[in-house]
Amino acid sequence: MGGDRVYNGAQLMTSRTFSLSALGLAAAAVLASCSPEPYRVHFLTEADPVTSGTHFSIPHEGKLYNRTPIMSLNQFEKFSSFMDMQDGSYGVRLYTKPEYKLRLANVTLENRGRYMLPIVNGLAFQPMKIDAVYDGQLVIWSGLNGWDLMKLGENLEPVNPEVEKKRYKKTNPRPLPPKPKKS
């Protein structure tokens, strides 16, 4: 008997099943890493300068904003755009998924009177004074272009697809800041 091992059919099947499962998980991880990253849109709330340290906040136009977003694109299901008549850019209304509507109401109620900073693709847009949001909708009032709308359309359902598709642009006319180098 010494070093010989004897496997019954169930042990051998479990071993093969585990190997195939591990192979499937590895393949899924590789495919997931190759898929495009969702368009980055999130909202930051104004931080309390007394209790917020610099490690947990981001300065913008003389105010500090919490690094942790209150909402990101994953919590929204639909969008609709509108044109800002002053500069010709677009604004967008984002509609939360039903399961996040109460969360948005609570967070905005807690932060009433402070400011919210929308961040789109790494760029800060016009801060907005927070009032309680009970309808589940957040608005970025201006500064977006057709490329931003196209990217939103890849991640969210447009309320009016015919209107949105006419506004889409295939290239981003806005120069982006260089990404930091990994060290």
Short mmCIF file of N, CA and C in Angstrom, two decimals:
data_model
loop_
_atom_site.label_atom_id
_atom_site.label_comp_id
_atom_site.label_asym_id
_atom_site.label_seq_id
_atom_site.Cartn_x
_atom_site.Cartn_y
_atom_site.Cartn_z
N MET A 1 0.83 -1.18 0.00
CA MET A 1 0.00 0.00 0.00
C MET A 1 0.87 1.24 0.00
N GLY A 2 1.79 1.40 0.85
CA GLY A 2 2.76 2.47 0.91
C GLY A 2 2.23 3.82 0.47
N GLY A 3 2.75 4.34 -0.68
CA GLY A 3 2.39 5.67 -1.15
C GLY A 3 1.29 5.68 -2.18
N ASP A 4 0.69 4.55 -2.48
CA ASP A 4 -0.37 4.51 -3.48
C ASP A 4 -1.65 5.10 -2.93
N ARG A 5 -2.30 5.92 -3.73
CA ARG A 5 -3.58 6.48 -3.33
C ARG A 5 -4.66 5.88 -4.19
N VAL A 6 -5.77 5.63 -3.58
CA VAL A 6 -6.89 5.08 -4.30
C VAL A 6 -8.02 6.10 -4.22
N TYR A 7 -8.52 6.53 -5.40
CA TYR A 7 -9.62 7.49 -5.45
C TYR A 7 -10.88 6.76 -5.89
N ASN A 8 -11.94 7.07 -5.25
CA ASN A 8 -13.21 6.55 -5.76
C ASN A 8 -13.76 7.54 -6.79
N GLY A 9 -14.80 7.17 -7.49
CA GLY A 9 -15.36 8.01 -8.56
C GLY A 9 -15.80 9.38 -8.09
N ALA A 10 -16.39 9.47 -6.89
CA ALA A 10 -16.89 10.75 -6.37
C ALA A 10 -15.74 11.71 -6.10
N GLN A 11 -14.62 11.19 -5.54
CA GLN A 11 -13.48 12.07 -5.27
C GLN A 11 -12.86 12.59 -6.56
N LEU A 12 -12.77 11.70 -7.56
CA LEU A 12 -12.20 12.10 -8.84
C LEU A 12 -13.09 13.13 -9.53
N MET A 13 -14.40 12.95 -9.48
CA MET A 13 -15.34 13.89 -10.09
C MET A 13 -15.26 15.24 -9.39
N THR A 14 -15.18 15.26 -8.06
CA THR A 14 -15.08 16.51 -7.30
C THR A 14 -13.81 17.25 -7.66
N SER A 15 -12.72 16.53 -7.82
CA SER A 15 -11.45 17.14 -8.18
C SER A 15 -11.54 17.77 -9.57
N ARG A 16 -12.13 17.06 -10.53
CA ARG A 16 -12.28 17.61 -11.89
C ARG A 16 -13.23 18.80 -11.90
N THR A 17 -14.33 18.72 -11.15
CA THR A 17 -15.29 19.81 -11.08
C THR A 17 -14.64 21.06 -10.50
N PHE A 18 -13.83 20.85 -9.45
CA PHE A 18 -13.14 21.99 -8.84
C PHE A 18 -12.19 22.62 -9.84
N SER A 19 -11.45 21.79 -10.59
CA SER A 19 -10.50 22.31 -11.58
C SER A 19 -11.22 23.10 -12.66
N LEU A 20 -12.35 22.58 -13.14
CA LEU A 20 -13.10 23.30 -14.16
C LEU A 20 -13.70 24.59 -13.62
N SER A 21 -14.16 24.56 -12.36
CA SER A 21 -14.70 25.77 -11.74
C SER A 21 -13.61 26.83 -11.60
N ALA A 22 -12.43 26.41 -11.16
CA ALA A 22 -11.32 27.35 -11.00
C ALA A 22 -10.93 27.94 -12.36
N LEU A 23 -10.91 27.09 -13.40
CA LEU A 23 -10.60 27.56 -14.74
C LEU A 23 -11.65 28.57 -15.22
N GLY A 24 -12.92 28.29 -14.95
CA GLY A 24 -13.99 29.20 -15.33
C GLY A 24 -13.88 30.54 -14.62
N LEU A 25 -13.56 30.51 -13.33
CA LEU A 25 -13.39 31.76 -12.57
C LEU A 25 -12.21 32.56 -13.09
N ALA A 26 -11.13 31.87 -13.42
CA ALA A 26 -9.95 32.57 -13.95
C ALA A 26 -10.29 33.23 -15.29
N ALA A 27 -11.01 32.51 -16.15
CA ALA A 27 -11.40 33.08 -17.45
C ALA A 27 -12.31 34.29 -17.26
N ALA A 28 -13.25 34.19 -16.32
CA ALA A 28 -14.15 35.32 -16.05
C ALA A 28 -13.37 36.53 -15.55
N ALA A 29 -12.37 36.30 -14.70
CA ALA A 29 -11.56 37.41 -14.19
C ALA A 29 -10.79 38.10 -15.31
N VAL A 30 -10.24 37.31 -16.24
CA VAL A 30 -9.50 37.88 -17.36
C VAL A 30 -10.44 38.69 -18.26
N LEU A 31 -11.61 38.14 -18.56
CA LEU A 31 -12.56 38.86 -19.40
C LEU A 31 -13.06 40.13 -18.73
N ALA A 32 -13.29 40.07 -17.42
CA ALA A 32 -13.76 41.26 -16.70
C ALA A 32 -12.69 42.34 -16.70
N SER A 33 -11.43 41.96 -16.63
CA SER A 33 -10.37 42.97 -16.62
C SER A 33 -10.21 43.61 -17.99
N CYS A 34 -10.67 42.94 -19.06
CA CYS A 34 -10.56 43.48 -20.42
C CYS A 34 -11.77 44.33 -20.80
N SER A 35 -12.87 44.20 -20.07
CA SER A 35 -14.06 44.97 -20.42
C SER A 35 -13.85 46.44 -20.11
N PRO A 36 -14.47 47.32 -20.89
CA PRO A 36 -14.27 48.75 -20.64
C PRO A 36 -14.84 49.17 -19.29
N GLU A 37 -14.14 50.09 -18.67
CA GLU A 37 -14.57 50.62 -17.38
C GLU A 37 -15.80 51.50 -17.58
N PRO A 38 -16.80 51.40 -16.69
CA PRO A 38 -17.96 52.27 -16.87
C PRO A 38 -17.55 53.74 -16.75
N TYR A 39 -18.29 54.58 -17.43
CA TYR A 39 -18.01 56.01 -17.40
C TYR A 39 -18.11 56.51 -15.97
N ARG A 40 -17.17 57.30 -15.54
CA ARG A 40 -17.10 57.71 -14.15
C ARG A 40 -17.87 59.01 -13.91
N VAL A 41 -18.94 58.89 -13.16
CA VAL A 41 -19.72 60.04 -12.72
C VAL A 41 -20.03 59.79 -11.25
N HIS A 42 -19.71 60.77 -10.42
CA HIS A 42 -20.08 60.65 -9.01
C HIS A 42 -20.26 62.03 -8.39
N PHE A 43 -20.86 62.03 -7.21
CA PHE A 43 -21.19 63.27 -6.52
C PHE A 43 -20.56 63.25 -5.13
N LEU A 44 -19.86 64.34 -4.80
CA LEU A 44 -19.23 64.48 -3.49
C LEU A 44 -19.97 65.55 -2.69
N THR A 45 -20.04 65.37 -1.39
CA THR A 45 -20.67 66.37 -0.53
C THR A 45 -19.60 67.22 0.15
N GLU A 46 -19.97 68.44 0.46
CA GLU A 46 -19.07 69.34 1.16
C GLU A 46 -18.72 68.77 2.53
N ALA A 47 -17.46 68.83 2.86
CA ALA A 47 -16.98 68.29 4.14
C ALA A 47 -17.00 69.38 5.20
N ASP A 48 -17.11 68.96 6.43
CA ASP A 48 -17.00 69.88 7.56
C ASP A 48 -15.52 70.17 7.77
N PRO A 49 -15.07 71.42 7.61
CA PRO A 49 -13.64 71.71 7.70
C PRO A 49 -13.05 71.43 9.08
N VAL A 50 -13.87 71.42 10.11
CA VAL A 50 -13.38 71.18 11.46
C VAL A 50 -13.12 69.70 11.70
N THR A 51 -14.04 68.85 11.29
CA THR A 51 -13.91 67.42 11.57
C THR A 51 -13.25 66.63 10.45
N SER A 52 -13.16 67.20 9.27
CA SER A 52 -12.60 66.48 8.13
C SER A 52 -11.11 66.76 8.01
N GLY A 53 -10.31 65.71 7.97
CA GLY A 53 -8.88 65.87 7.76
C GLY A 53 -8.59 65.97 6.27
N THR A 54 -7.38 66.41 5.93
CA THR A 54 -7.02 66.57 4.52
C THR A 54 -6.90 65.23 3.81
N HIS A 55 -6.70 64.13 4.55
CA HIS A 55 -6.62 62.82 3.91
C HIS A 55 -7.98 62.34 3.43
N PHE A 56 -9.04 62.86 4.01
CA PHE A 56 -10.38 62.40 3.70
C PHE A 56 -11.19 63.41 2.90
N SER A 57 -10.56 64.47 2.44
CA SER A 57 -11.29 65.49 1.70
C SER A 57 -10.47 66.00 0.51
N ILE A 58 -11.20 66.63 -0.40
CA ILE A 58 -10.61 67.18 -1.62
C ILE A 58 -10.94 68.66 -1.68
N PRO A 59 -9.95 69.55 -1.84
CA PRO A 59 -10.26 70.98 -1.96
C PRO A 59 -10.71 71.33 -3.37
N HIS A 60 -11.71 72.18 -3.47
CA HIS A 60 -12.16 72.69 -4.77
C HIS A 60 -12.81 74.05 -4.55
N GLU A 61 -12.25 75.07 -5.21
CA GLU A 61 -12.78 76.43 -5.15
C GLU A 61 -13.06 76.90 -3.73
N GLY A 62 -12.09 76.70 -2.84
CA GLY A 62 -12.19 77.21 -1.48
C GLY A 62 -13.02 76.37 -0.52
N LYS A 63 -13.55 75.24 -0.96
CA LYS A 63 -14.33 74.36 -0.09
C LYS A 63 -13.68 72.98 -0.08
N LEU A 64 -13.94 72.23 0.98
CA LEU A 64 -13.48 70.85 1.06
C LEU A 64 -14.65 69.93 0.78
N TYR A 65 -14.38 68.86 0.02
CA TYR A 65 -15.42 67.87 -0.30
C TYR A 65 -14.94 66.50 0.15
N ASN A 66 -15.87 65.71 0.70
CA ASN A 66 -15.55 64.36 1.14
C ASN A 66 -15.10 63.53 -0.05
N ARG A 67 -14.07 62.72 0.14
CA ARG A 67 -13.56 61.86 -0.93
C ARG A 67 -14.54 60.76 -1.31
N THR A 68 -15.33 60.31 -0.36
CA THR A 68 -16.27 59.22 -0.61
C THR A 68 -17.52 59.78 -1.27
N PRO A 69 -17.85 59.30 -2.47
CA PRO A 69 -19.04 59.83 -3.15
C PRO A 69 -20.33 59.38 -2.47
N ILE A 70 -21.35 60.23 -2.56
CA ILE A 70 -22.66 59.83 -2.04
C ILE A 70 -23.42 59.04 -3.08
N MET A 71 -23.15 59.28 -4.36
CA MET A 71 -23.78 58.56 -5.46
C MET A 71 -22.76 58.44 -6.58
N SER A 72 -22.87 57.33 -7.32
CA SER A 72 -22.05 57.17 -8.52
C SER A 72 -22.95 56.64 -9.63
N LEU A 73 -22.39 56.51 -10.80
CA LEU A 73 -23.18 56.11 -11.97
C LEU A 73 -23.90 54.78 -11.77
N ASN A 74 -23.33 53.90 -10.95
CA ASN A 74 -23.95 52.59 -10.70
C ASN A 74 -25.32 52.70 -10.05
N GLN A 75 -25.60 53.78 -9.35
CA GLN A 75 -26.88 53.94 -8.66
C GLN A 75 -27.96 54.59 -9.53
N PHE A 76 -27.63 54.89 -10.77
CA PHE A 76 -28.60 55.52 -11.67
C PHE A 76 -29.03 54.54 -12.75
N GLU A 77 -30.26 54.73 -13.26
CA GLU A 77 -30.75 53.85 -14.32
C GLU A 77 -31.03 54.58 -15.63
N LYS A 78 -31.39 55.86 -15.58
CA LYS A 78 -31.76 56.61 -16.78
C LYS A 78 -31.15 58.01 -16.73
N PHE A 79 -31.16 58.65 -17.89
CA PHE A 79 -30.73 60.05 -17.95
C PHE A 79 -31.48 60.77 -19.07
N SER A 80 -31.55 62.08 -18.94
CA SER A 80 -32.05 62.93 -20.02
C SER A 80 -31.20 64.19 -20.04
N SER A 81 -30.91 64.67 -21.22
CA SER A 81 -30.05 65.86 -21.34
C SER A 81 -30.86 67.06 -21.78
N PHE A 82 -30.28 68.23 -21.58
CA PHE A 82 -30.88 69.49 -22.01
C PHE A 82 -29.74 70.44 -22.34
N MET A 83 -30.02 71.42 -23.18
CA MET A 83 -28.98 72.36 -23.57
C MET A 83 -28.96 73.56 -22.63
N ASP A 84 -27.75 73.97 -22.23
CA ASP A 84 -27.57 75.18 -21.45
C ASP A 84 -27.49 76.33 -22.45
N MET A 85 -28.45 77.23 -22.39
CA MET A 85 -28.54 78.30 -23.38
C MET A 85 -27.42 79.32 -23.26
N GLN A 86 -26.76 79.40 -22.12
CA GLN A 86 -25.70 80.40 -21.96
C GLN A 86 -24.42 80.03 -22.68
N ASP A 87 -24.01 78.76 -22.58
CA ASP A 87 -22.73 78.39 -23.20
C ASP A 87 -22.84 77.30 -24.26
N GLY A 88 -24.03 76.78 -24.53
CA GLY A 88 -24.20 75.77 -25.55
C GLY A 88 -23.81 74.36 -25.13
N SER A 89 -23.38 74.20 -23.88
CA SER A 89 -23.05 72.86 -23.40
C SER A 89 -24.34 72.16 -22.97
N TYR A 90 -24.21 70.94 -22.54
CA TYR A 90 -25.38 70.18 -22.10
C TYR A 90 -25.38 70.02 -20.59
N GLY A 91 -26.57 69.94 -20.06
CA GLY A 91 -26.79 69.52 -18.69
C GLY A 91 -27.47 68.16 -18.75
N VAL A 92 -27.51 67.50 -17.62
CA VAL A 92 -28.11 66.17 -17.61
C VAL A 92 -28.85 65.92 -16.30
N ARG A 93 -29.99 65.26 -16.42
CA ARG A 93 -30.78 64.85 -15.26
C ARG A 93 -30.59 63.34 -15.14
N LEU A 94 -30.13 62.90 -13.97
CA LEU A 94 -29.89 61.48 -13.71
C LEU A 94 -30.98 60.95 -12.80
N TYR A 95 -31.55 59.82 -13.16
CA TYR A 95 -32.65 59.21 -12.40
C TYR A 95 -32.12 58.00 -11.64
N THR A 96 -32.25 58.00 -10.33
CA THR A 96 -31.73 56.89 -9.53
C THR A 96 -32.56 55.63 -9.73
N LYS A 97 -31.93 54.51 -9.49
CA LYS A 97 -32.64 53.24 -9.45
C LYS A 97 -33.57 53.29 -8.23
N PRO A 98 -34.71 52.62 -8.28
CA PRO A 98 -35.67 52.70 -7.17
C PRO A 98 -35.07 52.36 -5.81
N GLU A 99 -34.15 51.40 -5.76
CA GLU A 99 -33.58 50.98 -4.48
C GLU A 99 -32.64 52.02 -3.87
N TYR A 100 -32.26 53.05 -4.63
CA TYR A 100 -31.37 54.09 -4.11
C TYR A 100 -32.08 55.41 -3.87
N LYS A 101 -33.34 55.48 -4.17
CA LYS A 101 -34.10 56.73 -4.03
C LYS A 101 -34.14 57.19 -2.56
N LEU A 102 -34.41 56.28 -1.64
CA LEU A 102 -34.45 56.64 -0.22
C LEU A 102 -33.07 57.03 0.28
N ARG A 103 -32.04 56.34 -0.19
CA ARG A 103 -30.68 56.68 0.22
C ARG A 103 -30.34 58.11 -0.18
N LEU A 104 -30.68 58.47 -1.43
CA LEU A 104 -30.41 59.83 -1.90
C LEU A 104 -31.17 60.86 -1.07
N ALA A 105 -32.42 60.56 -0.75
CA ALA A 105 -33.22 61.47 0.08
C ALA A 105 -32.57 61.66 1.45
N ASN A 106 -32.14 60.58 2.07
CA ASN A 106 -31.53 60.68 3.41
C ASN A 106 -30.21 61.44 3.39
N VAL A 107 -29.36 61.14 2.41
CA VAL A 107 -28.05 61.81 2.34
C VAL A 107 -28.21 63.29 2.06
N THR A 108 -29.13 63.65 1.17
CA THR A 108 -29.31 65.08 0.87
C THR A 108 -29.98 65.80 2.03
N LEU A 109 -30.86 65.13 2.74
CA LEU A 109 -31.48 65.74 3.92
C LEU A 109 -30.44 66.00 5.00
N GLU A 110 -29.53 65.06 5.20
CA GLU A 110 -28.46 65.22 6.20
C GLU A 110 -27.50 66.34 5.83
N ASN A 111 -27.33 66.59 4.55
CA ASN A 111 -26.36 67.59 4.09
C ASN A 111 -27.02 68.86 3.57
N ARG A 112 -28.27 69.08 3.90
CA ARG A 112 -29.01 70.26 3.43
C ARG A 112 -28.26 71.53 3.80
N GLY A 113 -28.14 72.42 2.82
CA GLY A 113 -27.44 73.69 3.03
C GLY A 113 -25.97 73.64 2.65
N ARG A 114 -25.40 72.46 2.54
CA ARG A 114 -24.01 72.32 2.09
C ARG A 114 -23.99 72.25 0.57
N TYR A 115 -22.80 72.04 0.03
CA TYR A 115 -22.66 71.94 -1.43
C TYR A 115 -22.35 70.51 -1.86
N MET A 116 -22.75 70.22 -3.09
CA MET A 116 -22.47 68.94 -3.72
C MET A 116 -21.66 69.22 -4.98
N LEU A 117 -20.61 68.42 -5.19
CA LEU A 117 -19.73 68.62 -6.33
C LEU A 117 -19.86 67.44 -7.29
N PRO A 118 -20.40 67.68 -8.51
CA PRO A 118 -20.44 66.60 -9.49
C PRO A 118 -19.07 66.43 -10.15
N ILE A 119 -18.64 65.19 -10.26
CA ILE A 119 -17.38 64.85 -10.93
C ILE A 119 -17.72 63.96 -12.13
N VAL A 120 -17.30 64.37 -13.33
CA VAL A 120 -17.56 63.59 -14.53
C VAL A 120 -16.23 63.31 -15.21
N ASN A 121 -15.90 62.04 -15.33
CA ASN A 121 -14.67 61.60 -15.97
C ASN A 121 -13.44 62.30 -15.38
N GLY A 122 -13.44 62.49 -14.07
CA GLY A 122 -12.30 63.09 -13.38
C GLY A 122 -12.30 64.60 -13.35
N LEU A 123 -13.28 65.26 -13.97
CA LEU A 123 -13.34 66.72 -13.99
C LEU A 123 -14.47 67.21 -13.09
N ALA A 124 -14.18 68.23 -12.27
CA ALA A 124 -15.19 68.81 -11.39
C ALA A 124 -16.04 69.80 -12.17
N PHE A 125 -17.34 69.76 -11.91
CA PHE A 125 -18.28 70.68 -12.54
C PHE A 125 -18.82 71.65 -11.49
N GLN A 126 -19.77 72.48 -11.86
CA GLN A 126 -20.30 73.52 -10.99
C GLN A 126 -20.91 72.92 -9.72
N PRO A 127 -20.39 73.31 -8.53
CA PRO A 127 -21.00 72.83 -7.29
C PRO A 127 -22.44 73.34 -7.15
N MET A 128 -23.27 72.55 -6.47
CA MET A 128 -24.68 72.91 -6.28
C MET A 128 -25.01 72.90 -4.80
N LYS A 129 -25.81 73.85 -4.38
CA LYS A 129 -26.26 73.87 -3.00
C LYS A 129 -27.31 72.76 -2.81
N ILE A 130 -27.16 71.99 -1.74
CA ILE A 130 -28.01 70.83 -1.52
C ILE A 130 -29.30 71.21 -0.83
N ASP A 131 -30.38 70.73 -1.41
CA ASP A 131 -31.69 70.74 -0.78
C ASP A 131 -32.10 69.26 -0.75
N ALA A 132 -33.05 68.91 0.06
CA ALA A 132 -33.46 67.50 0.12
C ALA A 132 -34.02 67.06 -1.23
N VAL A 133 -33.56 65.90 -1.69
CA VAL A 133 -33.98 65.36 -2.98
C VAL A 133 -34.87 64.16 -2.72
N TYR A 134 -36.16 64.34 -2.92
CA TYR A 134 -37.11 63.25 -2.66
C TYR A 134 -37.54 62.52 -3.93
N ASP A 135 -37.29 63.11 -5.09
CA ASP A 135 -37.76 62.50 -6.33
C ASP A 135 -36.74 61.56 -6.97
N GLY A 136 -35.55 61.42 -6.35
CA GLY A 136 -34.55 60.50 -6.88
C GLY A 136 -33.80 61.01 -8.10
N GLN A 137 -33.78 62.32 -8.31
CA GLN A 137 -33.13 62.88 -9.49
C GLN A 137 -32.04 63.86 -9.09
N LEU A 138 -30.87 63.70 -9.70
CA LEU A 138 -29.79 64.66 -9.52
C LEU A 138 -29.50 65.30 -10.88
N VAL A 139 -29.12 66.57 -10.85
CA VAL A 139 -28.90 67.31 -12.09
C VAL A 139 -27.49 67.88 -12.11
N ILE A 140 -26.84 67.74 -13.25
CA ILE A 140 -25.61 68.49 -13.55
C ILE A 140 -26.06 69.55 -14.53
N TRP A 141 -25.96 70.81 -14.15
CA TRP A 141 -26.63 71.87 -14.89
C TRP A 141 -25.98 72.25 -16.21
N SER A 142 -24.67 72.11 -16.34
CA SER A 142 -24.02 72.49 -17.61
C SER A 142 -22.61 71.94 -17.65
N GLY A 143 -21.98 72.12 -18.82
CA GLY A 143 -20.58 71.76 -18.96
C GLY A 143 -20.32 70.45 -19.67
N LEU A 144 -21.36 69.66 -19.92
CA LEU A 144 -21.16 68.39 -20.61
C LEU A 144 -21.19 68.59 -22.12
N ASN A 145 -20.57 67.67 -22.84
CA ASN A 145 -20.58 67.74 -24.30
C ASN A 145 -21.19 66.45 -24.87
N GLY A 146 -21.25 66.35 -26.19
CA GLY A 146 -21.85 65.20 -26.83
C GLY A 146 -21.14 63.89 -26.55
N TRP A 147 -19.83 63.96 -26.32
CA TRP A 147 -19.08 62.75 -25.98
C TRP A 147 -19.49 62.25 -24.60
N ASP A 148 -19.67 63.17 -23.65
CA ASP A 148 -20.14 62.79 -22.30
C ASP A 148 -21.50 62.11 -22.40
N LEU A 149 -22.38 62.67 -23.23
CA LEU A 149 -23.72 62.09 -23.40
C LEU A 149 -23.64 60.69 -24.01
N MET A 150 -22.75 60.51 -24.99
CA MET A 150 -22.59 59.20 -25.60
C MET A 150 -22.11 58.18 -24.56
N LYS A 151 -21.16 58.57 -23.72
CA LYS A 151 -20.64 57.68 -22.69
C LYS A 151 -21.72 57.36 -21.65
N LEU A 152 -22.54 58.35 -21.31
CA LEU A 152 -23.66 58.09 -20.40
C LEU A 152 -24.63 57.10 -21.04
N GLY A 153 -24.87 57.26 -22.34
CA GLY A 153 -25.77 56.37 -23.07
C GLY A 153 -25.27 54.94 -23.13
N GLU A 154 -23.97 54.74 -23.00
CA GLU A 154 -23.42 53.38 -22.97
C GLU A 154 -23.67 52.70 -21.63
N ASN A 155 -23.91 53.49 -20.59
CA ASN A 155 -24.07 52.95 -19.24
C ASN A 155 -25.49 53.07 -18.69
N LEU A 156 -26.24 54.05 -19.18
CA LEU A 156 -27.60 54.29 -18.69
C LEU A 156 -28.57 54.31 -19.86
N GLU A 157 -29.82 54.08 -19.54
CA GLU A 157 -30.87 54.13 -20.57
C GLU A 157 -31.30 55.59 -20.77
N PRO A 158 -31.26 56.09 -22.00
CA PRO A 158 -31.76 57.45 -22.23
C PRO A 158 -33.28 57.48 -22.11
N VAL A 159 -33.82 58.54 -21.51
CA VAL A 159 -35.27 58.69 -21.41
C VAL A 159 -35.86 58.86 -22.80
N ASN A 160 -35.18 59.64 -23.64
CA ASN A 160 -35.64 59.88 -25.01
C ASN A 160 -34.48 59.53 -25.96
N PRO A 161 -34.36 58.26 -26.39
CA PRO A 161 -33.21 57.83 -27.19
C PRO A 161 -33.02 58.60 -28.50
N GLU A 162 -34.12 58.98 -29.17
CA GLU A 162 -33.98 59.68 -30.45
C GLU A 162 -33.29 61.03 -30.27
N VAL A 163 -33.66 61.75 -29.23
CA VAL A 163 -33.05 63.06 -28.96
C VAL A 163 -31.59 62.89 -28.57
N GLU A 164 -31.32 61.95 -27.68
CA GLU A 164 -29.95 61.77 -27.18
C GLU A 164 -29.00 61.35 -28.29
N LYS A 165 -29.39 60.42 -29.14
CA LYS A 165 -28.49 59.93 -30.19
C LYS A 165 -28.09 61.04 -31.16
N LYS A 166 -28.93 62.02 -31.37
CA LYS A 166 -28.59 63.15 -32.23
C LYS A 166 -27.51 64.03 -31.59
N ARG A 167 -27.41 64.00 -30.28
CA ARG A 167 -26.45 64.84 -29.56
C ARG A 167 -25.10 64.15 -29.34
N TYR A 168 -25.02 62.85 -29.55
CA TYR A 168 -23.79 62.10 -29.30
C TYR A 168 -22.67 62.54 -30.23
N LYS A 169 -21.46 62.57 -29.70
CA LYS A 169 -20.24 62.82 -30.47
C LYS A 169 -19.27 61.68 -30.22
N LYS A 170 -18.58 61.26 -31.26
CA LYS A 170 -17.69 60.09 -31.13
C LYS A 170 -16.32 60.43 -30.55
N THR A 171 -15.98 61.71 -30.48
CA THR A 171 -14.69 62.10 -29.91
C THR A 171 -14.93 63.12 -28.80
N ASN A 172 -13.98 63.17 -27.88
CA ASN A 172 -14.07 64.10 -26.77
C ASN A 172 -13.33 65.39 -27.14
N PRO A 173 -14.05 66.50 -27.30
CA PRO A 173 -13.38 67.76 -27.66
C PRO A 173 -12.67 68.42 -26.48
N ARG A 174 -12.93 67.95 -25.27
CA ARG A 174 -12.35 68.55 -24.08
C ARG A 174 -11.00 67.90 -23.78
N PRO A 175 -9.93 68.69 -23.69
CA PRO A 175 -8.63 68.10 -23.34
C PRO A 175 -8.67 67.63 -21.88
N LEU A 176 -8.22 66.41 -21.67
CA LEU A 176 -8.19 65.86 -20.32
C LEU A 176 -6.82 66.07 -19.70
N PRO A 177 -6.77 66.26 -18.39
CA PRO A 177 -5.46 66.39 -17.74
C PRO A 177 -4.72 65.06 -17.81
N PRO A 178 -3.39 65.09 -17.82
CA PRO A 178 -2.65 63.83 -17.88
C PRO A 178 -2.90 63.00 -16.63
N LYS A 179 -2.95 61.68 -16.82
CA LYS A 179 -3.14 60.77 -15.69
C LYS A 179 -1.82 60.65 -14.94
N PRO A 180 -1.89 60.54 -13.60
CA PRO A 180 -0.65 60.38 -12.84
C PRO A 180 0.03 59.06 -13.17
N LYS A 181 1.36 59.09 -13.20
CA LYS A 181 2.12 57.89 -13.49
C LYS A 181 2.17 57.00 -12.27
N LYS A 182 2.05 55.70 -12.50
CA LYS A 182 2.15 54.74 -11.40
C LYS A 182 3.61 54.57 -11.06
N SER A 183 3.90 54.57 -9.77
CA SER A 183 5.31 54.43 -9.38
C SER A 183 5.62 53.04 -8.91
#
